[in-house]
XYZ file of C-alpha atoms in Angstrom:
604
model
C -138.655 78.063 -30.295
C -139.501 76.696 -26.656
C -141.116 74.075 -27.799
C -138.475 72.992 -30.792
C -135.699 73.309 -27.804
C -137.531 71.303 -25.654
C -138.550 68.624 -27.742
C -134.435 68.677 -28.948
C -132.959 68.857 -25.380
C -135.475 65.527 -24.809
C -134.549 63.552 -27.675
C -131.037 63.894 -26.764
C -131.668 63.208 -23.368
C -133.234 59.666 -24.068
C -130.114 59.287 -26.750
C -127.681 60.094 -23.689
C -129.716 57.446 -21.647
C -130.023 54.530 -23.945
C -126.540 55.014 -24.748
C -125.312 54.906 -21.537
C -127.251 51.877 -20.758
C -125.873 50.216 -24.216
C -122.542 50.646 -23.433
C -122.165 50.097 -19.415
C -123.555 46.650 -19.721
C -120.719 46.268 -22.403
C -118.353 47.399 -20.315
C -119.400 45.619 -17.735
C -119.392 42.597 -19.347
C -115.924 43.379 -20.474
C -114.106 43.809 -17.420
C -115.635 41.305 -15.742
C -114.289 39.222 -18.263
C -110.984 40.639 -18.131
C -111.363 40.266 -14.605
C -111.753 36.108 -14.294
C -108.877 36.008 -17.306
C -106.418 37.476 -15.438
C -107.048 35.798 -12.477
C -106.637 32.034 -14.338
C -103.394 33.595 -16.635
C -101.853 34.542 -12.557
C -102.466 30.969 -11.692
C -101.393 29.854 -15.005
C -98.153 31.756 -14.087
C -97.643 30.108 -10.910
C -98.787 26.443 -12.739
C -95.621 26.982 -15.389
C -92.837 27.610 -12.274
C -94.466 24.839 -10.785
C -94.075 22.520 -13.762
C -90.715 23.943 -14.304
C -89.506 23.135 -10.888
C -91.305 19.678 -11.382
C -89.027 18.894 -14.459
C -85.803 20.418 -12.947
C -86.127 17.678 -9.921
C -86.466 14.914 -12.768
C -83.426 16.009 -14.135
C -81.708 16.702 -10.629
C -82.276 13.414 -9.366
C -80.380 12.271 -12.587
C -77.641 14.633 -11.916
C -77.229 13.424 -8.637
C -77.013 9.662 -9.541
C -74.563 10.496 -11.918
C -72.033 13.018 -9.999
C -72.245 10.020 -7.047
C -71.340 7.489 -9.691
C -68.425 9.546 -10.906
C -67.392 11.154 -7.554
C -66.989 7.227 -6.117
C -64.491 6.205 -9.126
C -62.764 9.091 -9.441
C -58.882 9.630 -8.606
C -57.987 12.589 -9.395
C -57.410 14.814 -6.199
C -57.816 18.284 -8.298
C -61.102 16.621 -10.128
C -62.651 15.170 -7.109
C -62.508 18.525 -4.997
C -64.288 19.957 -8.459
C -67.075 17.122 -8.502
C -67.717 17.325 -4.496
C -68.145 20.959 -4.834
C -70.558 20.117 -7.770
C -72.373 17.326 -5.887
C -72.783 19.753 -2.566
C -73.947 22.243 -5.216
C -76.730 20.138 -6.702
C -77.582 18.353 -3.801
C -78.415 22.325 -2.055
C -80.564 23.085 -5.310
C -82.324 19.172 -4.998
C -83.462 20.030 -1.786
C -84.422 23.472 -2.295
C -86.384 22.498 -5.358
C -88.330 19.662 -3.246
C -88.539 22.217 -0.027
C -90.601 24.906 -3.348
C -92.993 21.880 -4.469
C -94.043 21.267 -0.695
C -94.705 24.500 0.349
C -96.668 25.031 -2.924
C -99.041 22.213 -2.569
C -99.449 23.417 1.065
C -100.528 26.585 0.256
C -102.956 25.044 -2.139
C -106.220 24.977 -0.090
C -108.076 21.658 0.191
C -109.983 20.021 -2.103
C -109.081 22.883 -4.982
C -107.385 21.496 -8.503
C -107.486 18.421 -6.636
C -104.666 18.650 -4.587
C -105.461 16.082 -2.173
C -103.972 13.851 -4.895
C -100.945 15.946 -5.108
C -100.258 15.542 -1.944
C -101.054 12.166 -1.636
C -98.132 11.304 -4.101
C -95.708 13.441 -2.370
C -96.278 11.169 0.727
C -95.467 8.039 -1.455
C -92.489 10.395 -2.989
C -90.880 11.724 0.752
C -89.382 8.704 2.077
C -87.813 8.100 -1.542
C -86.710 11.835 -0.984
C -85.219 11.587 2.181
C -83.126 8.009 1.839
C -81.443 9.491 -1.115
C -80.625 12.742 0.434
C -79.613 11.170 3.620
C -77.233 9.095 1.587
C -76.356 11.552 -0.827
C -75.129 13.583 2.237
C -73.220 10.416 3.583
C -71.583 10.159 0.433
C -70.915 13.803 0.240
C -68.944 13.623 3.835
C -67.234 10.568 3.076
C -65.523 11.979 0.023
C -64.505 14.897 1.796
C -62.334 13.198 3.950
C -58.707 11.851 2.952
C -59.733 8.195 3.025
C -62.659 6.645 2.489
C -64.701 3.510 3.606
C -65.403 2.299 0.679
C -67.772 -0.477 1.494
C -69.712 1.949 3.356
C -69.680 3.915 0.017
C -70.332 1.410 -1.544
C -73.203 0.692 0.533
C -74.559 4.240 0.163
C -74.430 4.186 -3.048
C -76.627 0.985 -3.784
C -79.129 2.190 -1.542
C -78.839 6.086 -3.949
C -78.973 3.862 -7.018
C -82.185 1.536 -6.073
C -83.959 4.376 -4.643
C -83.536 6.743 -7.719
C -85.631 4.938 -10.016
C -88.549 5.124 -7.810
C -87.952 8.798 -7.470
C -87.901 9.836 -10.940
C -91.008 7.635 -11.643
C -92.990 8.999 -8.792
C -91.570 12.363 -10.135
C -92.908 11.567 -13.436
C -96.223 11.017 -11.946
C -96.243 14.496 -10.409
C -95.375 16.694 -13.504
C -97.936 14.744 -15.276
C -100.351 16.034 -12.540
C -99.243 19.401 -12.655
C -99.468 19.260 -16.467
C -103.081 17.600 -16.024
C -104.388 20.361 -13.916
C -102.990 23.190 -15.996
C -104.656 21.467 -19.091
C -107.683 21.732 -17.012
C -107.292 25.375 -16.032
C -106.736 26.040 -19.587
C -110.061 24.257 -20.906
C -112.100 26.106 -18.239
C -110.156 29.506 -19.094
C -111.873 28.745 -22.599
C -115.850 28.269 -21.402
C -115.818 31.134 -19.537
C -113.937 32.876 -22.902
C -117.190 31.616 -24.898
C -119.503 32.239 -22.050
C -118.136 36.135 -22.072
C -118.474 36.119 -26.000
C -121.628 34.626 -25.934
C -123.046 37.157 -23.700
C -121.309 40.206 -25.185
C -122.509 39.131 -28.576
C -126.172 38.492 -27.231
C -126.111 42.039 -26.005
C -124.760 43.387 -29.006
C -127.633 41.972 -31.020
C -130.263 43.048 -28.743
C -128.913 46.508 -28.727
C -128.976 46.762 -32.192
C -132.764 45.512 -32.813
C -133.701 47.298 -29.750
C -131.614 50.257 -29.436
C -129.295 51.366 -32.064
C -131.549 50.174 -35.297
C -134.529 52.226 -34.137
C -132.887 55.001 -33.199
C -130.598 55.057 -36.163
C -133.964 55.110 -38.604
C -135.566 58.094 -36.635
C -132.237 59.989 -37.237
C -131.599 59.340 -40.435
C -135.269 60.369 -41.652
C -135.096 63.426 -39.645
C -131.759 64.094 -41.124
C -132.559 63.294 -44.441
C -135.758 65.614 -44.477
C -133.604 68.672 -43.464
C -130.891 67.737 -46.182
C -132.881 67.793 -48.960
C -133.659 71.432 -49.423
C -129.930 71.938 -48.445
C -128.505 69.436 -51.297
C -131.046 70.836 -53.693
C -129.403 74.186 -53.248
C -125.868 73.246 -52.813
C -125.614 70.873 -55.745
C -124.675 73.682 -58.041
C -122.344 75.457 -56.568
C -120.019 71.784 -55.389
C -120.532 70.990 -59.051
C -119.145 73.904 -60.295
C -116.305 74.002 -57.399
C -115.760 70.293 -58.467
C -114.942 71.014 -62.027
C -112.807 74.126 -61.125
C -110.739 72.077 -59.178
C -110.460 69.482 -61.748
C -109.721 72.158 -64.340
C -106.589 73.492 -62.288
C -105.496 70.181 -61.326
C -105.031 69.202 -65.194
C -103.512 72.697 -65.954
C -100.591 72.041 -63.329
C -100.082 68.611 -64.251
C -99.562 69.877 -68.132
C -97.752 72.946 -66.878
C -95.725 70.215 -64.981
C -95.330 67.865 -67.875
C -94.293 70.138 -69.950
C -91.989 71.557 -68.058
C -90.272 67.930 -67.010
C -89.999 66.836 -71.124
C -88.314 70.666 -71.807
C -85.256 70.126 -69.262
C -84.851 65.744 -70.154
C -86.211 64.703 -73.404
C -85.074 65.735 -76.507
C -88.078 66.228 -78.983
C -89.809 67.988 -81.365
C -93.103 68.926 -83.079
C -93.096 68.586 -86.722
C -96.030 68.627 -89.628
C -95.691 66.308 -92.600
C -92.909 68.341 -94.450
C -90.925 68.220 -91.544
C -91.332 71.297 -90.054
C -91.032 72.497 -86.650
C -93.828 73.510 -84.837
C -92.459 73.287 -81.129
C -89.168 72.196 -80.022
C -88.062 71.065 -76.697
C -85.664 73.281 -74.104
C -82.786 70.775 -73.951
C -83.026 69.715 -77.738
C -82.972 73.276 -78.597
C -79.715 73.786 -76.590
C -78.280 70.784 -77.986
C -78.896 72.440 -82.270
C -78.135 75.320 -80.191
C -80.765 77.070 -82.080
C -82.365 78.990 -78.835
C -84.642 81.626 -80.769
C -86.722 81.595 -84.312
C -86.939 77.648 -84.289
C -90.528 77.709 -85.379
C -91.345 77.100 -88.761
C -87.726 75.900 -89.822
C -87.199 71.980 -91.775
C -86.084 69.556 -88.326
C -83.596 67.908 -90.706
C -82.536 71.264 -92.051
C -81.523 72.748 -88.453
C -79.887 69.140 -87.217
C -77.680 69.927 -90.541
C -77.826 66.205 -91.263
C -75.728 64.762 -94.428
C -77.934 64.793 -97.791
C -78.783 61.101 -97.420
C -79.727 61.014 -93.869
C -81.884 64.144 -94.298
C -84.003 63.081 -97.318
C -83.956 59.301 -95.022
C -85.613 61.523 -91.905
C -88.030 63.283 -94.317
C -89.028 60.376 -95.932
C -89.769 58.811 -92.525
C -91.792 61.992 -91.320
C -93.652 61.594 -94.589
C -94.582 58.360 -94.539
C -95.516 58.224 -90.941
C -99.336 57.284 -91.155
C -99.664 55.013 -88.213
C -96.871 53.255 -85.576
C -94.324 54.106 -84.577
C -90.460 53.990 -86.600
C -87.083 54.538 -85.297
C -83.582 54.388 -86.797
C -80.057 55.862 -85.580
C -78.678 58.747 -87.330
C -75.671 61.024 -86.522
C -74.401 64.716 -87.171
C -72.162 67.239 -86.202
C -73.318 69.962 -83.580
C -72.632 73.713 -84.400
C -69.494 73.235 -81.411
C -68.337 70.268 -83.396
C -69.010 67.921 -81.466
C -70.585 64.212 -83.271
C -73.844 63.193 -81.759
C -75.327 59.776 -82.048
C -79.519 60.074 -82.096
C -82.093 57.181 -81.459
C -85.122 59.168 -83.417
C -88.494 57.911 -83.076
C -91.685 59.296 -85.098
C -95.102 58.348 -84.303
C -98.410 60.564 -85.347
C -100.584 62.589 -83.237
C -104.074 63.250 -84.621
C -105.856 65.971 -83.620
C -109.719 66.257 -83.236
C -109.687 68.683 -86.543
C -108.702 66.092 -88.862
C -105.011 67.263 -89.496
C -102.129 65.317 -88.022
C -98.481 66.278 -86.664
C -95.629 63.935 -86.114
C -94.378 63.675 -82.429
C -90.197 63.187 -82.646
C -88.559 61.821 -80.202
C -84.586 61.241 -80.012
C -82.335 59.443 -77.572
C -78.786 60.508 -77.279
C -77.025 57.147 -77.813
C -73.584 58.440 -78.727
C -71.451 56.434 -75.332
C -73.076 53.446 -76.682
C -71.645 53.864 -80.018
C -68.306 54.625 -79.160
C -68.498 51.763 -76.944
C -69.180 49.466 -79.842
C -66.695 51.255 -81.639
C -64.147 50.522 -79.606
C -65.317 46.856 -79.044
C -64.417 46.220 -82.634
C -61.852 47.988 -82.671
C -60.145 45.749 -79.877
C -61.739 42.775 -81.257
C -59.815 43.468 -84.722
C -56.284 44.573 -82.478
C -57.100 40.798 -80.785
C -57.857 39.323 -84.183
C -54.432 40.873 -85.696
C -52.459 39.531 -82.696
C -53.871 35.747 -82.985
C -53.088 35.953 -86.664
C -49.800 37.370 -86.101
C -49.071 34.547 -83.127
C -50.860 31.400 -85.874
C -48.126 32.717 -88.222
C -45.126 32.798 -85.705
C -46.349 29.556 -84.595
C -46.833 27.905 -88.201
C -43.304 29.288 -89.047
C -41.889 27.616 -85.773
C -43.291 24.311 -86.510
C -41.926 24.319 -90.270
C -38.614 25.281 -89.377
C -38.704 22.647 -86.075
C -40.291 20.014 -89.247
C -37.084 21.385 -91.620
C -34.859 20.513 -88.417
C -36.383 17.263 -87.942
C -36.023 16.059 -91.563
C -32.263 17.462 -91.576
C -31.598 15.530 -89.013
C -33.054 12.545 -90.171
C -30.981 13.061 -93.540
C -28.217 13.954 -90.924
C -28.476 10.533 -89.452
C -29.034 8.407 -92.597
C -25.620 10.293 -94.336
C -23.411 9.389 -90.919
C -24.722 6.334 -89.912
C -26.409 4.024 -92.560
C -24.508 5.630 -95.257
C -20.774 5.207 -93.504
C -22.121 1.859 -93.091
C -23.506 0.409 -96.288
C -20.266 2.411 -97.750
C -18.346 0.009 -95.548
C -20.652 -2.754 -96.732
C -19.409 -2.105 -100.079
C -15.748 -1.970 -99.313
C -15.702 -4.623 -97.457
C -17.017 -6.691 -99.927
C -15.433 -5.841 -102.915
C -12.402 -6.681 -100.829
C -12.999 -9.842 -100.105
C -10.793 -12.419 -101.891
C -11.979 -16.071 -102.319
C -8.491 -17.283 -102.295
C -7.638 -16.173 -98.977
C -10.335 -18.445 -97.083
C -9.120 -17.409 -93.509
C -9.473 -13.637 -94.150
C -12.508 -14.247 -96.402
C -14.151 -15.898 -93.270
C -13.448 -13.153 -91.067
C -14.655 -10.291 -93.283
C -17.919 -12.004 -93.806
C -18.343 -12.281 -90.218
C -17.725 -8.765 -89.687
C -20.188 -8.186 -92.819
C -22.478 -10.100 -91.149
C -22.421 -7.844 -87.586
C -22.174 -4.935 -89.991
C -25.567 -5.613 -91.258
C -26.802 -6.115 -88.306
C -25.947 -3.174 -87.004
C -27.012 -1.349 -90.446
C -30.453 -2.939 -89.847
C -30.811 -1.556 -86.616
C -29.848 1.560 -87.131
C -32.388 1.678 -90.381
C -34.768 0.740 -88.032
C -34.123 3.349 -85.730
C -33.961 5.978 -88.232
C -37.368 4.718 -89.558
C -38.983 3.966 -85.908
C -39.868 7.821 -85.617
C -42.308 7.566 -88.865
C -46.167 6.895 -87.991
C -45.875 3.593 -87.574
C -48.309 0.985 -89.427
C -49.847 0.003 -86.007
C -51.342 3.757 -85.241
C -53.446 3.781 -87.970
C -54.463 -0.043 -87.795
C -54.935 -0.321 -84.166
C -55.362 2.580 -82.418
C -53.454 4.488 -80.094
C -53.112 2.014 -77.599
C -51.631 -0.499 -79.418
C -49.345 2.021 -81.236
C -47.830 2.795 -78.134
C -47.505 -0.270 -76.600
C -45.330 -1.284 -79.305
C -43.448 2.097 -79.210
C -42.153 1.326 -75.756
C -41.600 -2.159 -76.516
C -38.951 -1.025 -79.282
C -37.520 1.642 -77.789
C -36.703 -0.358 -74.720
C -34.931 -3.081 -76.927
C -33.432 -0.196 -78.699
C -32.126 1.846 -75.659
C -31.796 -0.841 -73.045
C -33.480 1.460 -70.905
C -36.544 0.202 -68.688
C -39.904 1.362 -70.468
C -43.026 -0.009 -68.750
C -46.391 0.229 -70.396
C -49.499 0.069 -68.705
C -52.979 0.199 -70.174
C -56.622 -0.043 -68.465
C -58.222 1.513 -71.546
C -60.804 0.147 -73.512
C -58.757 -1.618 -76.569
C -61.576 -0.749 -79.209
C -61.309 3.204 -78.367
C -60.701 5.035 -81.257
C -60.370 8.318 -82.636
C -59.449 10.594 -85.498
C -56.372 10.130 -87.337
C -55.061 13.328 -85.865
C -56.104 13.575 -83.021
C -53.876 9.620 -82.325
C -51.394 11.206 -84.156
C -50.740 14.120 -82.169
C -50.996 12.401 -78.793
C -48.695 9.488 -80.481
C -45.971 12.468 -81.284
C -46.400 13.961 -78.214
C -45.991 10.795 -75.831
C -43.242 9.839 -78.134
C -41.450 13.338 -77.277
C -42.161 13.100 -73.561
C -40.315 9.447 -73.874
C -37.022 10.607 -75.946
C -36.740 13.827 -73.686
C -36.639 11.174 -71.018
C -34.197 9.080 -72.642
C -31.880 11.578 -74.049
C -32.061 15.121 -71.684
C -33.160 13.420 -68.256
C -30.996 10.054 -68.541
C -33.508 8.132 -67.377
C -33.404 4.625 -66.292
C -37.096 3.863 -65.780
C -39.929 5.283 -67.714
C -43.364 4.331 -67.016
C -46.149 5.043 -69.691
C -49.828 4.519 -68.840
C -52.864 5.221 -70.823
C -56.050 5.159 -69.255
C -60.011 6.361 -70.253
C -63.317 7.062 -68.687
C -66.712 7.858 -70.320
C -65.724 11.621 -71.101
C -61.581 11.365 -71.102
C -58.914 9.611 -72.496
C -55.441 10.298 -69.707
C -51.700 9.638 -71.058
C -48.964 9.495 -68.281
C -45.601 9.758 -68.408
C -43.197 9.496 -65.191
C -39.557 8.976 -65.146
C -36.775 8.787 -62.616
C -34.682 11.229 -64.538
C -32.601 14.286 -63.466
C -35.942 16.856 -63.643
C -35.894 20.103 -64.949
C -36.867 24.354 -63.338
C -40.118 24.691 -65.071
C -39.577 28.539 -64.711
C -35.831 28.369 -66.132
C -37.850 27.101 -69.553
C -39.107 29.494 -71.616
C -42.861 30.159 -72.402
C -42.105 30.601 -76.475
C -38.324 29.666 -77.490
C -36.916 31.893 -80.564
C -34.939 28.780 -81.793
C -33.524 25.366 -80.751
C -30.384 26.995 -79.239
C -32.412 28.225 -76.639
C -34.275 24.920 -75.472
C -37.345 24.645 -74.803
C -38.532 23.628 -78.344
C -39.962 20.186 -77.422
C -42.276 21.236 -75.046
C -43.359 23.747 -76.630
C -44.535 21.751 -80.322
C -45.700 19.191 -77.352
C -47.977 21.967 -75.835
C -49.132 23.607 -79.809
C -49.910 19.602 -80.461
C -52.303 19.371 -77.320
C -53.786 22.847 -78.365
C -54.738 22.020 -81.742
C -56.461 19.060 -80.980
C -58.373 20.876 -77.672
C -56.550 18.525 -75.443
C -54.528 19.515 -72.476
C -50.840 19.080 -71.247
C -49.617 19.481 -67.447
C -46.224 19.154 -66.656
C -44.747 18.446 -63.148
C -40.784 18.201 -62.588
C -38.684 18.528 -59.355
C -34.831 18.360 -60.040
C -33.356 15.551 -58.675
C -36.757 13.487 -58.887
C -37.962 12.943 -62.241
C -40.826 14.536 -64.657
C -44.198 13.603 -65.173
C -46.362 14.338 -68.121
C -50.122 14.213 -68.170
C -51.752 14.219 -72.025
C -55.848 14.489 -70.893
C -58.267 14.558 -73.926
C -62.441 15.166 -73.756
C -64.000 12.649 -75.253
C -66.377 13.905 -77.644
């Protein structure tokens, strides 16, 4: 025992020793290293103000230069006493500044980051330094006082203005030398980085050969010839601790599984007839069939309908591989209708026989969700059918109106007058020739005006020219007529391409719709001046209306007139014309100022 504890307390001794050794020279190494760093990031500190203070003067001297410019031009009393007390300001800090950079190079000792050089170019820069503070300060007095000499401002200011220049490129100089020598602290900061690495990493290797790798070996065999016999012995008993483990881990996790698909799935164990082997917790509340479930027909307990049971047994049956779902529904013992997502896939076990695993999903919100999306898509379907039919029986009782009146106007106008026609000339007496002469000449303006008005009556038919030339052309003759017809002034205007054509009725319906726009002018606004113009692009074809009528409430008009009495007719077969061709109508009217009309259709 002496002996063992001696040669033990030894060993560890020359462990302790080598150890120490290994790791002081590390740590040696390491502060000393940290040591020189810090010192060159202090300096490096003290390099950045200095560099800072360096760039400020650039920009000071520019400062300066410009608050004398602006000082010496200035009239403003309020503004001048606020630029003098800014020029005092930055003259102070200018100086200041300069007085930092001096006593920095000055405390620099000789010969060190080259600083002889510094100092050499502060020389050159301290009379440039002085003659523009001197006159800076000048200046500074001189504007202080009520009046000012201004050719000795003047003169002042030359000699800040020559001597600025210099300044800022001696200046320049400097901050490049500060910049310079920082680089250089920088680069030398990095050898002695890779100088400390270097040596740390030679030492690292040379402890390991030397040190740690030997001694490592020695331990390890002397461990590993005491751990045999112990893992020999031990193997056993962490083998069978190992499986234990294992065993009660996968007993917990089933325990735990099981558990988690009682209380949140709904399923079932069946055999190939369909019946129940296990059932779940929550789908046994929901067939609230809590006790004796075992060994009962699934589609017996769910009391399904006879089709929709024989459909789930035939499923279960035929279940040899895969998985199949489909949606059936029932009536719970409380009533209640349930909507099921049931899927059946097989589970073979390791004697040969199979059961069928049955899983459901309770998908009865969904369903009534899609029920009642069809049923509001059939309420929406019955309204659009019941508004087409209002809307077809509107525009054949506004097409019945429109041929009365058209009868309306033939009977009182071309009838009256071809029945005077007739009169007149059956009266007419060849042996008279004074009174003969006059009747024919009031035949002859009685034709005329019969011709017109058969023209009128006849000008609201689709005229030849809308199916021959287009739109355009249909209702640049339109306007032409009616303005020879009403005396009123209708101008057309057209930048669209003359070849543009579409279907039949699509020109037809814009054609009755412009032509409405124009006789609501004519007749309801009184009118004088109605401008039409028809223009296109790529994708659009743009009808305008304007007139300098009497205008009309847009709000006062309503959205679906009951019947002529009530106005409002017009616009609205003008707005179900634009609809039915997928076109669109705006509508802008200010009483007092006139109407315009906008007919836009997509070019397909």
């Amino acid at each position: 025992m002496n002996k063992r504890e001696s040669l033990d307390h030894q060993t560890f001794n020359r462990l302790s020793k080598m150890y120490i050794i290994a790791l002081g020279a590390i740590a040696l190494f390491s502060f000393g290293g940290q040591f020189f760093i810090q010192r060159y990031l202090n300096s490096q500190i003290d390099d950045s103000e200095i560099i800072n203070i360096s760039g400020r003067q650039r920009m000071l001297s520019q400062k300066l230069s410009k608050e004398i410019l602006l000082l010496s031009y200035l009239q403003n009393h309020t503004l001048k006493e606020q630029y003098i007390k800014e020029l005092s300001t930055t003259i102070d800090l200018w100086k200041e500044s300069h007085e930092k950079l001096k006593l920095y190079n000055n405390s620099i000792p000789k010969g060190k980051n080259d600083s002889t050089e510094i100092k050499k170019m502060f020389l050159v820069l301290q009379p440039y330094f002085e003659t523009i503070y001197e006159n800076s300060t000048h200046i500074l007095a001189l504007a202080k006082k009520d009046t000012i000499d201004s050719e000795l401002l003047k003169s002042h200011l030359n000699t800040v203005i020559f001597n600025e220049p210099l300044f800022l490129k001696q200046m320049d100089a400097i901050v490049f030398r500060y910049e310079k020598e920082a680089k250089e602290k920088v680069s030398r900061l990095k050898k002695i980085e890779y100088i400390l690495f270097g040596l740390i990493t030679i030492i690292l290797i040379f402890e390991f050969f030397l040190l740690f790798r030997p001694v490592a070996l020695s331990i390890k065999k002397t461990i590993s010839n005491l751990l045999i016999s112990r893992k020999e012995a031990t193997t056993m008993a962490a083998n069978a601790e190992k499986f234990r483990k294992i065993q009660n881990k996968n007993v917990q996790e089933l325990i735990a599984l099981t558990k988690a698909l009682d209380q949140t799935l709904l399923y079932a164990r069946v055999d190939e007839q369909g019946v129940i082997q296990s059932l779940g917790q929550r789908f046994s509340k929901l067939l609230q069939s809590d006790h004796g479930v075992n060994q009962k027909n699934l589609a017996e307990l769910m009391q399904l309908g006879e089709v929709q049971k024989n459909r789930l047994l035939q499923l279960i049956a035929q279940n040899k591989g895969g998985v199949f779902n489909e949606e059936f529904d029932f009536i719970t013992a409380s009533g209640q209708k349930i909507w099921l997502d049931i899927s059946i896939l097989s589970v073979f076990k390791e004697s040969g026989n199979s059961e069928r695993l049955v899983l459901c999903s309770d998908i009865s919100k969904r369903k009534e969700a899609q029920e009642e999306v069809e049923r509001l898509n059939e309420v929406k379907y019955q309204e659009k059918e019941e508004l087409q039919k209002s809307n077809a029986s509107q525009i054949v009782e506004a097409q019945e109106e429109e041929r009365k009146r058209i009868a309306k106007e033939i009977h009182d106008s071309i009838g009256q007058m071809l029945t005077a026609l007739k009169f007149n000339i059956e009266s007419i007496n060849t042996e008279n020739i004074e009174k003969t002469n006059q009747k024919i000449a009031g035949l002859k303006k009685l034709s005329k005006d019969l011709i017109v008005g058969i023209r009128v009556a006849t000008f609201n038919l689709t005229p030849p020219e809308l199916k021959d030339y287009g739109i355009s052309t249909a209702l640049q003759k339109m306007t032409r007529e009616l303005s020879k017809l009403t005396g009123k002034n209708i101008i057309f205007e057209n930048t669209s391409d003359p070849e543009l054509r579409f279907e039949s009725l699509v020109e037809t319906n814009l054609y009755r719709v412009t032509q409405e726009a124009i006789n609501n002018a004519i007749k309801y606004a009184q009118s004088e001046t109605i401008i039409i113009t028809i223009k296109n692009s790529e994708s659009m074809l743009s009808i305008t209306i304007d007139d300098d009528g009497k205008g009309f409430d847009l709000d006062k008009i309503p959205t679906k007139p009951k019947n002529n009495a009530e106005g409002g007719m017009g616009l609205f077969f003008m707005k179900e014309r634009m609809n039915y061709i997928n076109g669109r109508i705006f509508i802008s009217s200010v009483i007092g100022q006139g109407t315009r009309i906008t007919l836009n259709y997509v070019i397909e």
